[in-house]
Tab-separated table of C-alpha atoms in Angstrom:
chain	number	residue	atom	x	y	z
A	23	MET	CA	234.128	198.933	147.374
A	24	PRO	CA	234.432	200.819	143.857
A	25	ASN	CA	231.235	200.329	142.161
A	26	PHE	CA	231.822	199.686	138.252
A	27	GLU	CA	228.263	199.780	137.236
A	28	LYS	CA	228.613	203.241	135.861
A	29	SER	CA	231.574	202.412	133.846
A	30	GLU	CA	229.901	199.272	132.492
A	31	SER	CA	226.769	201.399	131.399
A	32	LEU	CA	229.499	202.980	128.736
A	33	GLY	CA	231.173	199.914	128.078
A	34	THR	CA	233.787	199.701	130.406
A	35	LYS	CA	234.863	196.000	131.355
A	36	GLY	CA	238.224	194.181	132.054
A	37	PRO	CA	241.251	195.285	134.126
A	38	PRO	CA	242.212	198.939	134.103
A	39	LEU	CA	244.672	198.671	131.129
A	40	LYS	CA	241.719	197.729	128.749
A	41	ILE	CA	239.803	200.598	130.398
A	42	VAL	CA	242.882	202.936	129.724
A	43	SER	CA	242.991	201.878	125.914
A	44	GLN	CA	239.109	202.293	125.396
A	45	ILE	CA	239.624	206.235	127.107
A	46	LYS	CA	242.576	206.612	125.155
A	47	GLU	CA	241.222	205.237	122.060
A	48	PRO	CA	239.622	208.350	120.270
A	49	VAL	CA	242.891	210.486	120.733
A	50	ASP	CA	245.391	207.556	119.862
A	51	ARG	CA	246.967	209.295	117.191
A	52	GLU	CA	247.339	212.321	118.871
A	53	MET	CA	249.187	210.504	121.694
A	54	GLU	CA	251.614	209.030	119.432
A	55	LEU	CA	252.535	212.290	117.895
A	56	PHE	CA	252.633	213.796	121.248
A	57	GLU	CA	255.252	211.436	122.713
A	58	GLN	CA	257.426	212.114	120.316
A	59	LYS	CA	256.938	216.182	120.434
A	60	PHE	CA	257.350	215.706	124.391
A	61	PHE	CA	260.554	213.912	123.926
A	62	GLU	CA	261.904	216.429	121.725
A	63	SER	CA	260.454	219.411	123.821
A	64	MET	CA	262.910	217.816	126.864
A	65	SER	CA	266.252	217.683	124.796
A	66	SER	CA	269.232	219.570	126.060
A	67	LYS	CA	272.995	219.911	124.814
A	68	VAL	CA	273.982	218.235	128.030
A	69	ALA	CA	274.583	214.617	128.127
A	70	LEU	CA	273.973	213.782	131.598
A	71	LEU	CA	270.250	215.797	131.233
A	72	ASN	CA	269.363	213.715	128.267
A	73	ARG	CA	270.350	210.576	129.831
A	74	ILE	CA	268.144	211.395	132.617
A	75	THR	CA	265.148	212.922	130.411
A	76	TYR	CA	265.589	209.253	128.437
A	77	TYR	CA	264.724	207.533	131.810
A	78	ILE	CA	262.128	209.310	132.747
A	79	VAL	CA	260.297	208.961	129.316
A	80	ASN	CA	260.931	205.434	129.228
A	81	ARG	CA	259.349	204.915	132.470
A	82	LYS	CA	256.018	207.106	131.999
A	83	GLY	CA	253.004	206.256	133.541
A	84	LYS	CA	249.271	206.095	132.031
A	85	GLN	CA	249.764	209.605	130.867
A	86	MET	CA	246.275	210.584	132.191
A	87	ARG	CA	246.772	214.252	131.866
A	88	PRO	CA	247.707	214.623	128.096
A	89	MET	CA	244.652	212.836	127.296
A	90	PHE	CA	242.629	215.022	129.318
A	91	VAL	CA	244.056	217.842	127.230
A	92	PHE	CA	243.477	216.389	123.678
A	93	LEU	CA	240.056	214.803	124.666
A	94	THR	CA	238.777	217.952	125.989
A	95	ALA	CA	240.076	220.185	122.841
A	96	LYS	CA	238.619	217.502	120.727
A	97	MET	CA	235.275	217.509	122.342
A	98	VAL	CA	234.767	221.311	122.201
A	99	SER	CA	236.137	221.640	118.513
A	100	ASP	CA	234.252	218.748	116.670
A	101	GLY	CA	237.328	216.651	116.826
A	102	GLU	CA	240.042	219.516	115.827
A	103	VAL	CA	243.602	219.778	117.653
A	104	ASN	CA	246.299	222.244	116.659
A	105	GLU	CA	249.853	222.723	117.627
A	106	ARG	CA	249.129	224.752	120.237
A	107	THR	CA	247.051	221.522	121.787
A	108	TYR	CA	250.683	219.809	121.610
A	109	ARG	CA	252.412	222.394	123.595
A	110	GLY	CA	249.868	222.594	125.922
A	111	ALA	CA	250.121	218.973	126.578
A	112	SER	CA	253.777	219.161	126.792
A	113	VAL	CA	253.868	221.797	128.955
A	114	ILE	CA	251.474	220.256	131.261
A	115	GLU	CA	253.595	216.813	131.086
A	116	LEU	CA	256.783	218.815	131.843
A	117	ILE	CA	255.430	220.644	134.784
A	118	HIS	CA	254.011	217.394	136.290
A	119	THR	CA	257.024	215.293	135.506
A	120	ALA	CA	259.205	218.220	137.325
A	121	SER	CA	256.756	217.960	140.579
A	122	LEU	CA	257.374	214.319	140.762
A	123	VAL	CA	260.993	214.738	140.718
A	124	HIS	CA	260.839	217.356	143.291
A	125	ASP	CA	258.380	215.431	145.460
A	126	ASP	CA	260.661	212.438	145.503
A	127	VAL	CA	263.502	214.720	146.684
A	128	VAL	CA	261.107	216.158	149.486
A	129	ASP	CA	259.644	212.574	150.340
A	130	ASP	CA	263.158	211.143	150.198
A	131	SER	CA	261.521	208.266	147.950
A	132	ASN	CA	263.548	205.829	146.323
A	133	LYS	CA	260.831	204.345	143.949
A	134	ARG	CA	258.454	205.893	141.421
A	135	ARG	CA	256.095	203.295	139.819
A	136	GLY	CA	258.042	200.581	140.883
A	137	PHE	CA	261.385	202.349	139.189
A	138	PHE	CA	264.404	203.879	140.929
A	139	SER	CA	263.617	207.826	141.300
A	140	ILE	CA	265.778	210.236	139.627
A	141	ASN	CA	267.114	210.978	143.318
A	142	ALA	CA	267.954	207.478	144.082
A	143	LEU	CA	270.222	207.101	141.026
A	144	TRP	CA	271.484	210.442	140.569
A	145	LYS	CA	271.662	212.222	143.950
A	146	ASN	CA	269.176	214.915	145.357
A	147	LYS	CA	271.046	217.839	144.114
A	148	ILE	CA	270.862	216.398	140.320
A	149	ALA	CA	267.327	215.471	140.754
A	150	VAL	CA	266.677	218.998	142.123
A	151	LEU	CA	268.145	220.647	139.071
A	152	VAL	CA	266.500	218.546	136.624
A	153	GLY	CA	263.129	219.212	138.106
A	154	ASP	CA	264.155	222.791	137.605
A	155	TYR	CA	265.237	222.258	134.300
A	156	LEU	CA	261.741	220.558	133.190
A	157	LEU	CA	260.065	223.577	134.849
A	158	SER	CA	261.778	226.136	132.928
A	159	LYS	CA	261.493	224.054	129.503
A	160	GLY	CA	257.463	224.109	130.028
A	161	MET	CA	257.305	227.800	130.630
A	162	LEU	CA	259.700	228.497	127.749
A	163	LEU	CA	257.789	226.161	125.164
A	164	SER	CA	255.004	228.480	125.966
A	165	VAL	CA	256.819	231.902	125.594
A	166	GLU	CA	258.608	230.943	122.679
A	167	HIS	CA	255.389	230.452	120.816
A	168	GLY	CA	253.715	233.305	122.258
A	169	ASP	CA	251.014	231.024	124.090
A	170	TYR	CA	250.672	233.586	126.875
A	171	ASP	CA	246.946	232.457	127.487
A	172	LEU	CA	248.429	228.913	128.040
A	173	LEU	CA	251.129	230.118	130.235
A	174	ARG	CA	248.638	231.789	132.400
A	175	ILE	CA	246.847	228.714	133.191
A	176	ILE	CA	250.182	226.982	133.846
A	177	SER	CA	251.233	229.532	136.064
A	178	VAL	CA	248.537	229.501	138.072
A	179	ALA	CA	248.565	225.827	138.497
A	180	ILE	CA	252.208	225.686	139.617
A	181	ARG	CA	251.597	228.440	142.308
A	182	GLU	CA	248.415	226.489	143.337
A	183	ILE	CA	250.534	223.299	143.845
A	184	SER	CA	252.945	225.235	145.799
A	185	GLU	CA	250.489	226.826	148.168
A	186	GLY	CA	248.997	223.702	148.642
A	187	GLU	CA	252.007	221.626	149.630
A	188	LEU	CA	253.276	224.189	152.007
A	189	LEU	CA	249.371	224.492	153.599
A	190	GLN	CA	249.535	220.992	154.128
A	191	LEU	CA	253.075	221.119	155.969
A	192	GLU	CA	251.415	223.985	157.958
A	193	LYS	CA	248.535	222.378	159.032
A	194	ALA	CA	250.164	218.730	159.846
A	195	ARG	CA	252.356	220.283	162.705
A	196	ARG	CA	249.265	221.149	164.657
A	197	LEU	CA	246.721	218.500	163.297
A	198	ASP	CA	244.135	221.164	163.120
A	199	ILE	CA	242.893	220.464	159.517
A	200	SER	CA	239.131	221.137	159.167
A	201	GLU	CA	236.950	219.459	156.243
A	202	GLU	CA	236.881	223.163	154.253
A	203	VAL	CA	240.936	223.351	154.670
A	204	TYR	CA	241.200	219.787	153.673
A	205	TYR	CA	239.058	220.312	150.661
A	206	GLU	CA	241.353	223.614	149.760
A	207	ILE	CA	244.359	221.645	150.092
A	208	ILE	CA	243.306	218.989	147.762
A	209	ARG	CA	242.090	221.605	145.284
A	210	GLN	CA	245.440	223.034	145.318
A	211	LYS	CA	247.774	219.919	145.280
A	212	THR	CA	245.916	217.780	143.157
A	213	ALA	CA	242.709	218.881	141.423
A	214	THR	CA	244.587	222.198	139.795
A	215	LEU	CA	246.694	220.193	137.617
A	216	ILE	CA	244.148	218.356	136.079
A	217	ALA	CA	241.834	221.543	135.991
A	218	ALA	CA	244.685	222.963	134.079
A	219	CYS	CA	244.783	220.163	131.592
A	220	CYS	CA	241.205	220.541	130.820
A	221	SER	CA	241.326	224.197	130.389
A	222	LEU	CA	244.421	224.237	128.483
A	223	GLY	CA	242.795	221.795	126.143
A	224	ALA	CA	239.741	224.194	125.641
A	225	CYS	CA	241.757	227.175	125.408
A	226	SER	CA	244.400	225.715	122.684
A	227	VAL	CA	241.432	225.579	120.219
A	228	LYS	CA	238.902	227.886	121.598
A	229	PRO	CA	240.809	230.852	123.269
A	230	ASP	CA	238.451	232.817	125.114
A	231	SER	CA	235.362	230.759	124.831
A	232	PRO	CA	233.144	229.878	127.969
A	233	ASP	CA	234.516	226.230	127.314
A	234	VAL	CA	237.801	227.422	129.327
A	235	GLU	CA	236.034	228.009	132.515
A	236	THR	CA	233.726	225.329	132.395
A	237	PHE	CA	236.586	222.633	131.618
A	238	ARG	CA	238.718	224.041	134.320
A	239	LYS	CA	235.908	223.441	136.568
A	240	PHE	CA	235.225	219.756	134.983
A	241	GLY	CA	238.910	219.016	135.850
A	242	GLU	CA	238.725	220.592	139.380
A	243	LEU	CA	235.671	218.267	140.066
A	244	CYS	CA	237.916	215.056	138.649
A	245	GLY	CA	240.971	215.915	140.647
A	246	MET	CA	238.925	216.224	143.948
A	247	ALA	CA	237.136	212.860	143.103
A	248	PHE	CA	240.623	211.402	142.373
A	249	GLN	CA	242.333	212.643	145.863
A	250	ILE	CA	239.566	211.360	147.617
A	251	LYS	CA	239.867	207.980	146.121
A	252	ASP	CA	243.597	208.067	146.761
A	253	ASP	CA	242.649	208.818	150.613
A	254	LEU	CA	240.446	205.615	150.752
A	255	PHE	CA	243.321	203.613	149.573
A	256	ASP	CA	245.007	203.982	152.777
A	257	TYR	CA	242.319	201.972	154.435
A	258	GLY	CA	242.362	199.142	151.795
A	259	GLU	CA	242.864	195.707	152.045
A	260	THR	CA	244.622	194.938	149.146
A	261	ALA	CA	248.442	196.066	147.840
A	262	ILE	CA	248.106	198.476	145.530
A	263	GLY	CA	251.869	199.832	145.378
A	264	LYS	CA	250.941	202.410	148.638
A	265	PRO	CA	251.130	200.778	152.022
A	266	THR	CA	248.141	200.716	153.959
A	267	GLY	CA	248.323	203.289	156.966
A	268	ILE	CA	250.789	205.011	154.987
A	269	ASP	CA	249.268	208.635	155.212
A	270	ILE	CA	248.903	208.031	159.048
A	271	LYS	CA	252.437	207.391	159.131
A	272	GLU	CA	252.893	210.466	157.500
A	273	GLN	CA	250.956	212.694	159.745
A	274	LYS	CA	248.579	213.537	156.754
A	275	MET	CA	245.042	214.306	157.637
A	276	THR	CA	242.612	212.738	155.120
A	277	LEU	CA	238.975	212.924	154.850
A	278	PRO	CA	238.140	209.716	156.446
A	279	LEU	CA	240.284	210.486	159.252
A	280	ILE	CA	238.652	214.172	159.719
A	281	TYR	CA	235.102	212.726	159.443
A	282	ALA	CA	236.386	210.218	162.603
A	283	LEU	CA	237.977	213.320	164.588
A	284	ASN	CA	234.559	215.035	164.177
A	285	GLN	CA	232.300	212.363	164.839
A	286	ALA	CA	234.476	211.398	168.146
A	287	SER	CA	234.156	211.880	171.659
A	288	GLU	CA	236.432	214.401	173.591
A	289	LYS	CA	238.398	211.301	174.637
A	290	ASP	CA	238.531	209.476	171.650
A	291	ARG	CA	239.595	212.538	170.002
A	292	ARG	CA	242.467	213.183	172.066
A	293	TRP	CA	243.557	209.425	171.608
A	294	LEU	CA	243.170	209.637	167.965
A	295	ILE	CA	245.384	212.789	167.746
A	296	ASN	CA	247.910	211.673	170.147
A	297	SER	CA	248.140	208.476	168.218
A	298	VAL	CA	248.822	210.160	164.935
A	299	LYS	CA	251.179	212.681	166.417
A	300	ASN	CA	253.289	210.492	168.709
A	301	HIS	CA	252.518	206.592	167.812
A	302	ASN	CA	252.469	206.809	163.853
A	303	LYS	CA	255.160	204.422	163.337
A	304	ASP	CA	253.786	201.924	165.800
A	305	ARG	CA	252.169	199.299	163.593
A	306	LYS	CA	249.504	197.927	166.010
A	307	ARG	CA	248.268	201.786	166.980
A	308	VAL	CA	247.966	202.285	163.065
A	309	LYS	CA	246.053	199.405	162.631
A	310	GLU	CA	243.715	200.530	165.810
A	311	VAL	CA	243.450	203.728	164.138
A	312	ILE	CA	242.255	202.475	160.843
A	313	GLN	CA	239.593	200.248	162.493
A	314	PHE	CA	238.288	203.227	164.562
A	315	VAL	CA	238.021	205.459	161.361
A	316	LYS	CA	236.252	202.273	159.537
A	317	ASP	CA	234.087	201.820	162.858
A	318	ALA	CA	233.166	205.895	162.631
A	319	GLY	CA	231.821	205.697	159.169
A	320	GLY	CA	234.832	207.421	157.838
A	321	LEU	CA	235.005	205.401	154.501
A	322	GLU	CA	231.136	205.875	153.841
A	323	TYR	CA	231.331	209.477	154.246
A	324	ALA	CA	234.340	210.075	151.851
A	325	GLU	CA	233.159	207.612	149.240
A	326	SER	CA	229.778	209.679	149.544
A	327	LYS	CA	231.786	213.016	149.088
A	328	MET	CA	233.522	211.398	146.266
A	329	HIS	CA	230.689	210.359	144.479
A	330	GLU	CA	229.441	214.109	144.614
A	331	TYR	CA	232.088	215.444	142.870
A	332	GLN	CA	231.924	212.464	140.642
A	333	ASP	CA	228.350	213.500	139.609
A	334	GLN	CA	228.962	216.844	139.394
A	335	ALA	CA	231.845	216.485	136.683
A	336	LEU	CA	229.585	213.841	134.759
A	337	GLU	CA	226.597	216.647	134.720
A	338	ILE	CA	228.860	219.194	133.096
A	339	LEU	CA	229.491	216.771	130.064
A	340	ASP	CA	225.920	216.271	130.056
A	341	SER	CA	225.566	219.631	128.707
A	342	TYR	CA	227.545	218.661	125.575
A	343	PRO	CA	226.546	216.862	122.141
A	344	ASP	CA	227.487	212.994	122.416
A	345	SER	CA	230.919	212.337	120.806
A	346	PRO	CA	233.392	209.726	121.073
A	347	TYR	CA	235.343	212.341	123.261
A	348	LYS	CA	232.685	212.769	125.669
A	349	ASN	CA	232.542	209.282	126.117
A	350	SER	CA	236.101	208.954	126.947
A	351	LEU	CA	235.816	211.852	129.247
A	352	LYS	CA	232.707	209.946	130.843
A	353	LEU	CA	234.708	206.713	131.006
A	354	MET	CA	237.814	209.055	132.677
A	355	VAL	CA	235.426	210.290	135.370
A	356	ASN	CA	234.320	206.928	136.230
A	357	TYR	CA	237.880	205.472	136.165
A	358	VAL	CA	239.025	207.892	138.551
A	359	VAL	CA	236.449	206.512	141.434
A	360	ASP	CA	236.917	203.056	140.267
A	361	ARG	CA	240.323	202.079	139.977
A	362	LYS	CA	241.691	199.563	141.930
A	363	LYS	CA	245.270	201.759	142.620
């Protein structure tokens, strides 16, 4: 079960939306201005593109990634941000949005955050082109203003996201993912973008400072904890917008399952692999796999690893002086592992 004790010690109480507004509070003004700048950064002379981007902007999520950018920037610079910070936040959100649009095409997904996906409404070809457009807008935003240091951070993130996705697809065929390979996949697929947010924030206000690498590491640790939490949802009892057992049905090797496989006898291991490979659409069999993983201690093991990443991230923050931005980043780290969805 998620543990709210750490969050409550920082004043986190109530439902997730209240926690998010607490995290956002020290950068409220920046986030408001960012939304305006972000919408402007997506504009095009093509009416269809503007219709689609308007649809995207009006169905935004919690916008945690831009929050990471602003909170990090303000924390390392005594509360200052500049135009580079806004551009960095816009670039990261453009890249993130592009990756979601492309993901929905690859996964043939018709819904995103409860709304119809771009490919469901405008078909795959348009969705791919929109994703490409957002990606190019993000890169050009950096180039046009000479933000080459920010562009380098972003480019590394794009490369790693692509490599992580391909590594996962390659390994999914044989289901031979070791724990080390799993960590590399989630580092590239998920953690690298959050790492980019934090290093972008630091780099926008203090280029060439040690803070840029420190906060890249901080973001990476947050991202690792975030993805392990997502893996744990696959074994949950409550509806969280992601059906239980969906990772097994999609033949994704997550940490609880990898741990269970490593603990299993040869006979049980063969049964598990056969179940995931050949019976992943059989609801009864999927339930049996979930129960096996639970009985093997897979959930407890994954939770302990998630908390290790959480503690390492908090340790980095402890080396900085107290500030509202530091408190919000602490809340963010705890929210990542305590969230219910």
